[in-house]
Short mmCIF file of C-alpha atoms and ligand atoms in Angstrom, two decimals:
data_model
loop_
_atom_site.label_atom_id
_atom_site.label_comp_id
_atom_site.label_asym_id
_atom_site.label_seq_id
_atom_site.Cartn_x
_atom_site.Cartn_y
_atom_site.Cartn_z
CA UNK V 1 52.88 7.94 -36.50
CA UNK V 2 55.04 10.91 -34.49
CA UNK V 3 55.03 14.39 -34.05
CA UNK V 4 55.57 16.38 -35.90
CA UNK V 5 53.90 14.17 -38.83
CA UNK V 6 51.22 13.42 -36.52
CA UNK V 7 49.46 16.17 -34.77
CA UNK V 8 46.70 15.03 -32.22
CA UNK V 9 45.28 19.03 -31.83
CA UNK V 10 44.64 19.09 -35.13
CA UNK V 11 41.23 17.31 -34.62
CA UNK V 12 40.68 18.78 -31.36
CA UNK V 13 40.70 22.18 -32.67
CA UNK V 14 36.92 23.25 -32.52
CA UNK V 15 33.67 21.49 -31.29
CA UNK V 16 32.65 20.42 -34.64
CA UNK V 17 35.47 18.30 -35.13
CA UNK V 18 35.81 16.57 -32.04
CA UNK V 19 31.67 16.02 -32.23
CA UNK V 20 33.06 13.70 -36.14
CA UNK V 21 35.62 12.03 -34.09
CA UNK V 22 33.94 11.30 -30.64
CA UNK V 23 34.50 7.86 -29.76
CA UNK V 24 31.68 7.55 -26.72
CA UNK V 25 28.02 9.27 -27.76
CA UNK V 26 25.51 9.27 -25.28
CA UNK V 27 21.54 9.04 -25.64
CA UNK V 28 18.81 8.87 -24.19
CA UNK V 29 17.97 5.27 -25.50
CA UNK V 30 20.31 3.70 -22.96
CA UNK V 31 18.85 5.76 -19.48
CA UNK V 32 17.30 3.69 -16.66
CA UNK V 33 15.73 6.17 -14.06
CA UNK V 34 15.19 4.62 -10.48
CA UNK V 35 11.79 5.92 -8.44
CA UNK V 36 11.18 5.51 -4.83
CA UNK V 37 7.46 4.32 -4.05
CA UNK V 38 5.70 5.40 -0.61
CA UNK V 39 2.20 4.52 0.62
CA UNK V 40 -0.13 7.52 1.14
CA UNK V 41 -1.43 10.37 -0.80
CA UNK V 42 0.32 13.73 -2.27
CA UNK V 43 3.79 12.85 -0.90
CA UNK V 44 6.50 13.88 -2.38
CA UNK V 45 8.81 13.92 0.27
CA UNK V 46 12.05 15.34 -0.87
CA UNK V 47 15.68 12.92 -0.08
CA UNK V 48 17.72 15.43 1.55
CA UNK V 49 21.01 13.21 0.80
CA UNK V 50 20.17 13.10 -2.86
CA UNK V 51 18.83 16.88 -3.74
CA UNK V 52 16.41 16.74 -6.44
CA UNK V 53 14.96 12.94 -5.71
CA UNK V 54 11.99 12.09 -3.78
CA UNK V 55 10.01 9.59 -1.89
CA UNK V 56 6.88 9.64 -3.64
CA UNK V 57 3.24 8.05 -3.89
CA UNK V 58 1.75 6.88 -6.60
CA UNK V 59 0.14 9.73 -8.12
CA UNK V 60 3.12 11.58 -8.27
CA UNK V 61 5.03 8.31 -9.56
CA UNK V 62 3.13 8.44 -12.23
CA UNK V 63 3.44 11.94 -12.94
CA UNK V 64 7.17 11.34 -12.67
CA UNK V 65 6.90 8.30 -15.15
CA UNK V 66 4.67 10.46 -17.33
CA UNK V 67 7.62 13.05 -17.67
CA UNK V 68 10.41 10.79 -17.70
CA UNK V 69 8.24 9.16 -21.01
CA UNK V 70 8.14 12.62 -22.18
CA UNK V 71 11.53 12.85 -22.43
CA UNK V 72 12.18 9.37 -24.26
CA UNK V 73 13.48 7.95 -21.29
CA UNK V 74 12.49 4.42 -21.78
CA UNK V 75 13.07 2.29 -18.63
CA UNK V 76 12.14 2.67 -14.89
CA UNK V 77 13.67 1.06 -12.06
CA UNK V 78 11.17 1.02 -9.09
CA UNK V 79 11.88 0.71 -5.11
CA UNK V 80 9.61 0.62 -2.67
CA UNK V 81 9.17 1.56 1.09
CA UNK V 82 6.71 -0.29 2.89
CA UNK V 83 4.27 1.42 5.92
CA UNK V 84 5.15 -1.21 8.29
CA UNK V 85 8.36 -3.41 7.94
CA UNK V 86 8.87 -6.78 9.54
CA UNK V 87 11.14 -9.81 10.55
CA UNK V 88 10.61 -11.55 7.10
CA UNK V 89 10.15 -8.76 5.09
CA UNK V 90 6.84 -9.43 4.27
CA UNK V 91 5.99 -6.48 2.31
CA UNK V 92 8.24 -7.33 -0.43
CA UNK V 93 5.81 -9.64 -2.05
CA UNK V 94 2.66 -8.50 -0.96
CA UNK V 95 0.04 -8.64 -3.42
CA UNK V 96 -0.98 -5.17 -2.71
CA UNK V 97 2.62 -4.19 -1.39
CA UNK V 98 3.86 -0.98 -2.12
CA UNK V 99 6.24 -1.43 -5.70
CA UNK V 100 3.26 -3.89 -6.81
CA UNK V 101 1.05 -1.25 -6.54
CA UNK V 102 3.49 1.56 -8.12
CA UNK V 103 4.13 -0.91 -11.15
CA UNK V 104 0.20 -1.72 -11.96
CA UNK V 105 -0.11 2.50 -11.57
CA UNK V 106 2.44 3.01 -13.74
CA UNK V 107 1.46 -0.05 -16.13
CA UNK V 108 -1.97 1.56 -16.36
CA UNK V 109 -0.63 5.28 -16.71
CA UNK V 110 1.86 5.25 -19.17
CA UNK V 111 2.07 1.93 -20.78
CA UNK V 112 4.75 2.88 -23.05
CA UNK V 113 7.44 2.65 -20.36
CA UNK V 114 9.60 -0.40 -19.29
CA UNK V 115 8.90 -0.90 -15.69
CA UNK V 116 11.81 -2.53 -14.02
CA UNK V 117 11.47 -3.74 -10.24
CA UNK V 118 14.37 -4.30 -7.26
CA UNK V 119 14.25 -7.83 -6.17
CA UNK V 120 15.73 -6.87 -2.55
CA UNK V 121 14.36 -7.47 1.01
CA UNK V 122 16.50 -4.87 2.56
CA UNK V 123 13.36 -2.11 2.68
CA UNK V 124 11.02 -4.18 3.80
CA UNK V 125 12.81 -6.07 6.64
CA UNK V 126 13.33 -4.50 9.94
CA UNK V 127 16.56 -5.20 10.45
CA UNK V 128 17.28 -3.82 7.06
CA UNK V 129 19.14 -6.66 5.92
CA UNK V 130 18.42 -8.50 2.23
CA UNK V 131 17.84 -11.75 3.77
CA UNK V 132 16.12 -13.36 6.31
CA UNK V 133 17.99 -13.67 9.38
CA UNK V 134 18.57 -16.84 11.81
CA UNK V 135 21.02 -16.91 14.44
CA UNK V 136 22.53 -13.55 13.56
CA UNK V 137 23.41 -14.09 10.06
CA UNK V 138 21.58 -13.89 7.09
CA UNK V 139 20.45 -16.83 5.42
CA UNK V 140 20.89 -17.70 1.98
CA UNK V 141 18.38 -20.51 0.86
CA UNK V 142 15.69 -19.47 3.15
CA UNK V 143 16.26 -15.99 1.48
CA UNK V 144 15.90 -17.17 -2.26
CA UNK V 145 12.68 -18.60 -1.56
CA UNK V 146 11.00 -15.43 -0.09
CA UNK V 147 13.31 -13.22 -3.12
CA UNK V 148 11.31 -15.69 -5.65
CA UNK V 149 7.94 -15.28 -4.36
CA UNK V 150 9.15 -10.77 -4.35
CA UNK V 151 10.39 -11.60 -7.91
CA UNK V 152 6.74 -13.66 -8.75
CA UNK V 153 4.43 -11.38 -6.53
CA UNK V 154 6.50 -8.19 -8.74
CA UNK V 155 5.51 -9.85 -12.33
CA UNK V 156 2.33 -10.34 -11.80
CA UNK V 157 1.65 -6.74 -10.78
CA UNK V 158 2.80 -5.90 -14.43
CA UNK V 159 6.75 -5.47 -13.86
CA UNK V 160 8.66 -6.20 -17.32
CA UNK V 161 12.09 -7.03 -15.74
CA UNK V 162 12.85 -7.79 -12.49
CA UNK V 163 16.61 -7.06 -10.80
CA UNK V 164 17.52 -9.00 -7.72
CA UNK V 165 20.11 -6.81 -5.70
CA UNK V 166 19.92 -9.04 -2.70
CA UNK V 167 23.41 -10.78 -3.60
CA UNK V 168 21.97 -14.45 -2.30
CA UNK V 169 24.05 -17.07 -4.11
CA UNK V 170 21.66 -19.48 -6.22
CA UNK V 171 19.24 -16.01 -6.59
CA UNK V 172 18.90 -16.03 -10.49
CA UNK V 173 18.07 -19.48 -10.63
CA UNK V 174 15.31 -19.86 -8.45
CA UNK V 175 14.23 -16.81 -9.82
CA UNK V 176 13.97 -17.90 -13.62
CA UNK V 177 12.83 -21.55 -11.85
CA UNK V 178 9.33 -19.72 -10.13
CA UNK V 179 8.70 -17.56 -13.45
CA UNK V 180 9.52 -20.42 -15.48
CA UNK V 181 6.82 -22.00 -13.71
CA UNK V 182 4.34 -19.91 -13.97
CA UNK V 183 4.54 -19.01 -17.29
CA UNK V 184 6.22 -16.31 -17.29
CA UNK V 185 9.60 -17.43 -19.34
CA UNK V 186 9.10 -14.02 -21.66
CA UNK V 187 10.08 -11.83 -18.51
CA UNK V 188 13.50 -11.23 -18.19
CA UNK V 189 15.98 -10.90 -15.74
CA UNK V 190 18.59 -7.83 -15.17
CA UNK V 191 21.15 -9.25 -12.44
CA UNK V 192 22.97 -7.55 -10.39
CA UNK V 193 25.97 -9.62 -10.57
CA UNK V 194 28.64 -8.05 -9.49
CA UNK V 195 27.42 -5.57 -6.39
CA UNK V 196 29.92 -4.24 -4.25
CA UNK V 197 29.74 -3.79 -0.66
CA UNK V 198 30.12 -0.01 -1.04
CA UNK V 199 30.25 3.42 1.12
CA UNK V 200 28.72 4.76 -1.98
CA UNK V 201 24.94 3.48 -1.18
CA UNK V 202 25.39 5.88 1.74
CA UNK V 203 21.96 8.21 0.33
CA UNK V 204 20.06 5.40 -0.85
CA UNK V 205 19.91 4.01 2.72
CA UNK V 206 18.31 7.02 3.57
CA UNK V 207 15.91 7.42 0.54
CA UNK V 208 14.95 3.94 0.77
CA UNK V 209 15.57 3.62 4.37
CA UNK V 210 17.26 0.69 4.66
CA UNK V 211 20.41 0.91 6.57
CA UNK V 212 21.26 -2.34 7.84
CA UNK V 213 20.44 -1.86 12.15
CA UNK V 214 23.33 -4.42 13.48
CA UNK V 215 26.54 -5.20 11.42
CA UNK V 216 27.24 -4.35 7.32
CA UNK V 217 26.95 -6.00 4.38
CA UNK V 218 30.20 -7.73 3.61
CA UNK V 219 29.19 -11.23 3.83
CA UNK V 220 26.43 -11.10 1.27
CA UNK V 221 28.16 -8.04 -0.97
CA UNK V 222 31.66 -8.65 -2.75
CA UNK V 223 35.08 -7.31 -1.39
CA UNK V 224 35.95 -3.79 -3.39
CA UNK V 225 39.47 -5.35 -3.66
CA UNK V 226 38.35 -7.56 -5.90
CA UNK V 227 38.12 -8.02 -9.64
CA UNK V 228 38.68 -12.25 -10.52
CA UNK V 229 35.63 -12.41 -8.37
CA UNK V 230 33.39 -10.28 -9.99
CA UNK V 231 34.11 -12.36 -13.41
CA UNK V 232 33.07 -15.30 -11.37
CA UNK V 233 30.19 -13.82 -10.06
CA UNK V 234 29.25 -12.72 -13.74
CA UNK V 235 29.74 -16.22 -14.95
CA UNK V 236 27.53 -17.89 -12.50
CA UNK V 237 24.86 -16.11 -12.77
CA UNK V 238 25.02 -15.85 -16.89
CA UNK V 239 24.71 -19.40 -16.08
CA UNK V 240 21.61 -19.43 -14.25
CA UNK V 241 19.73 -17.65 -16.63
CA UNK V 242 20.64 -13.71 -16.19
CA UNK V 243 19.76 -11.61 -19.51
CA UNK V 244 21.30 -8.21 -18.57
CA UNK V 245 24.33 -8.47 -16.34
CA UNK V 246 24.93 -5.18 -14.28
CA UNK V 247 28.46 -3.69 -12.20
CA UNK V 248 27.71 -1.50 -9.30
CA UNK V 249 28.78 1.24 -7.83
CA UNK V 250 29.99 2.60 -11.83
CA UNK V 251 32.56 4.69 -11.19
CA UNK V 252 35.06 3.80 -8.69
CA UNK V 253 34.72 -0.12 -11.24
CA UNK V 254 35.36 1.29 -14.15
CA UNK V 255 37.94 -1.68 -14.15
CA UNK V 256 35.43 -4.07 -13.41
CA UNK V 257 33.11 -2.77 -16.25
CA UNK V 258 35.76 -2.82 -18.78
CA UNK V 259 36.71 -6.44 -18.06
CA UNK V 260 32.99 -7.67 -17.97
CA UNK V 261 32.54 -6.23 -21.24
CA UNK V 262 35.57 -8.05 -22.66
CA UNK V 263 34.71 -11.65 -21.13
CA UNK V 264 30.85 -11.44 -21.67
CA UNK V 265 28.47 -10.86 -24.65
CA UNK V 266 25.19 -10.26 -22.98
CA UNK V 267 23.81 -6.47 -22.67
CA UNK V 268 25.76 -4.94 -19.51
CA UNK V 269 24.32 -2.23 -16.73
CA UNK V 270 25.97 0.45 -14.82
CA UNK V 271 24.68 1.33 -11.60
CA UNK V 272 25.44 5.11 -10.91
CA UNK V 273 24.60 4.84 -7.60
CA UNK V 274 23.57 7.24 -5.00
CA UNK V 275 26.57 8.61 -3.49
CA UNK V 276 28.28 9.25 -6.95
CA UNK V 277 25.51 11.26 -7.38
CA UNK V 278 25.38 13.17 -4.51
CA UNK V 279 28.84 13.50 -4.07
CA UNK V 280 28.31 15.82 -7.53
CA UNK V 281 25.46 17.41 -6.20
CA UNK V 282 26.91 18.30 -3.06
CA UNK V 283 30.07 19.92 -4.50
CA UNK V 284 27.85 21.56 -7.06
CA UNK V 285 25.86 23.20 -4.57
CA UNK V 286 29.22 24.37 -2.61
CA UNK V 287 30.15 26.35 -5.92
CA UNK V 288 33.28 23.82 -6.48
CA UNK V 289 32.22 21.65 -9.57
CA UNK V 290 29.91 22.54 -12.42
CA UNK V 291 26.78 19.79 -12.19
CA UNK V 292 26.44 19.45 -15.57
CA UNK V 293 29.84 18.80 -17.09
CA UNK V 294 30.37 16.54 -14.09
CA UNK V 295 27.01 15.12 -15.04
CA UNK V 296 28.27 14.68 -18.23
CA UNK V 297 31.63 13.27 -17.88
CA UNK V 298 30.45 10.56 -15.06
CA UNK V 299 27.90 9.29 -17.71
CA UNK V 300 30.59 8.96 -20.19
CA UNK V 301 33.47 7.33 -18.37
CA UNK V 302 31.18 4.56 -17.35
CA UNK V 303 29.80 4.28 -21.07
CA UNK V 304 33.62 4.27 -22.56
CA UNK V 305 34.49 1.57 -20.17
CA UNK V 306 31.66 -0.44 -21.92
CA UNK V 307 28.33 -0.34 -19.90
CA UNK V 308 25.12 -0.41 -22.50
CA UNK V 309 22.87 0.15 -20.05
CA UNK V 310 23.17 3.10 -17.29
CA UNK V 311 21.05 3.31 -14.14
CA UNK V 312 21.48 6.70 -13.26
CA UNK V 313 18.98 9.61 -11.13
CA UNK V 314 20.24 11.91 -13.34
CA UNK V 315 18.18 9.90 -16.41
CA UNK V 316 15.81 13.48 -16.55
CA UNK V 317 18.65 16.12 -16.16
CA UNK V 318 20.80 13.48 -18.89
CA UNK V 319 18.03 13.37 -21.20
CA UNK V 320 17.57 17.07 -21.02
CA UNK V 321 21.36 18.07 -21.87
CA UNK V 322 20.89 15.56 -24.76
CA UNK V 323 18.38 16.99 -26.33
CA UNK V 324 19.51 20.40 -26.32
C1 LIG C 1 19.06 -2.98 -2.35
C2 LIG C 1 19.75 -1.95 -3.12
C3 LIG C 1 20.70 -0.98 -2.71
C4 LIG C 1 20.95 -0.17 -3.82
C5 LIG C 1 20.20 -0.67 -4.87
N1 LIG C 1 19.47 -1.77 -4.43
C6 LIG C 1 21.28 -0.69 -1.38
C7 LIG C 1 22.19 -1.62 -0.72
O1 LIG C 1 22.54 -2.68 -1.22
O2 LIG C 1 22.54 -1.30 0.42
C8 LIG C 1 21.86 1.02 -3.85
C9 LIG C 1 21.58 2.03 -4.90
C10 LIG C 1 22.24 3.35 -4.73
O3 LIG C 1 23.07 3.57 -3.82
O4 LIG C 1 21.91 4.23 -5.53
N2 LIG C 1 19.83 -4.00 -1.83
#
């Protein structure tokens, strides 16, 4: 086909043919919303890096959950910031920890919605790294054990997936191993494989508050220059047992989301993380971009590269445009 046989304005010509020949179509089915969890009562505290999130407690978690439900949005992904952090990060599997408590809220309030939990120690350790640290340096099989008993201690508070972020090799294994264990082989696992050691988590640090307090995390999170890696780290942990696989940051690996859905079958997650989101939010606010075609475009370029699943704090605002 050539011009001027072929003509590719002919289909663009008003909205109601390019809504017949739209390649990528969004919905709500496929929106992940992630919650911050803090002790107390009545806060909702907002995140002044990510306008229009909050640190909340549990009554206004569930609230949020109850809305979010409203709107068909039909998975949560919880975090949680502990009153007191420690060495060992200690409140990540708590039995009354923070996110156990948020999930058995949530469970109780609106049982209709997925509750998915971080698997990370990075909030609850003072240091604010994801492992446990020994002579500087974070280390990795200590680490899986106390990430499996987070993972465990999560489950049993009602979670219905649980996503290690901590980027521990061997992490989805012993994971599946201590749920296996207990029973719990129906619970599956959303990894995130292939994390980046990104700029872009700058606001989540703050929401979550857990900016690491010596060094970065380059020796647990992968190299942005690289792509073969990410397949690797895809394949491993496929191998030890993962059932969704996730990319993150989204945007700036569009490449790496279009290659992991090429080489793998199993259901994939994009994380739209934090500073993507602000970044929008920020200009927005400056009068330079319009929010909601940014919104809107963001969502989609991730979803044409081939992500099923997308992790986004714009699930409400998303869901909203959608059903208009
Ligand atoms: C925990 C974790 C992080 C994010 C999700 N889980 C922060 C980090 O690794 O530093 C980032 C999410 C976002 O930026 O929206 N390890």
């Amino acid at each position: 086909m050539q011009f001027p046989e072929y003509r590719g304005r002919r289909l663009r010509k008003n909205e109601n043919f390019r809504r017949l020949v739209r390649e990528t179509r969004l919905s709500v089915n496929e929106l992940v919303y992630p919650l911050f969890a803090v002790p107390g009562r009545d806060v909702k505290k907002p995140i002044a890096s990510m306008p229009g999130q909050f640190q909340m407690s549990l009554e206004h978690l569930a609230k949020e959950a109850r809305e979010a439900h409203a709107l068909g949005i039909p998975a949560l992904l919880l975090f949680g910031i502990p009153a007191k952090k420690d060495e060992q990060g200690t409140g990540a599997f708590a039995k009354d920890g923070i996110v156990q408590q948020a999930v058995k809220r949530i469970r109780n309030e609106v049982p209709d919605m997925l509750v998915i939990t971080d698997v990370c120690l990075c909030e609850y350790t003072s240091h604010g790294h994801c492992g446990i640290i020994e002579k500087g340096e974070v280390q990795n099989d200590a680490t899986l054990e106390v990430l499996a008993e987070t993972a465990l201690s999560q489950v049993k508070a009602g979670a219905d997936v649980v996503a290690p972020s901590a980027m521990m090799d061997g992490q989805i294994a012993a994971i599946r191993e201590i749920l296996d264990e207990n029973a719990l082989e129906n619970i599956p696992i959303m990894a995130y494989s292939a994390k980046y050691a990104s700029s872009f988590y700058g606001p989540f640090r703050e929401a979550a508050e857990s900016a690491p307090q010596f060094g970065d995390r380059k020796a647990y999170q992968m190299d942005p220059a690289n792509s073969d890696e990410a397949i690797r780290e895809i394949s491993l942990d496929v191998n030890e047992g993962a059932d969704i696989i996730m990319v993150k940051p989204a945007l700036p690996y569009l490449d790496i989301i279009c290659r992991a859905r090429q080489e793998f079958d199993l259901p994939l997650a994009a994380y739209n993380v934090s500073g993507e989101y602000s970044m929008i939010k920020a200009a927005a606010k400056l009068g330079w971009i319009d929010e909601e075609k940014a919104m809107l475009e963001s969502v989609t370029a991730i979803k044409r590269a081939g992500a099923d699943i997308l992790i986004t704090y714009w699930a409400k605002d998303l869901a909203k445009a959608l059903a208009k």
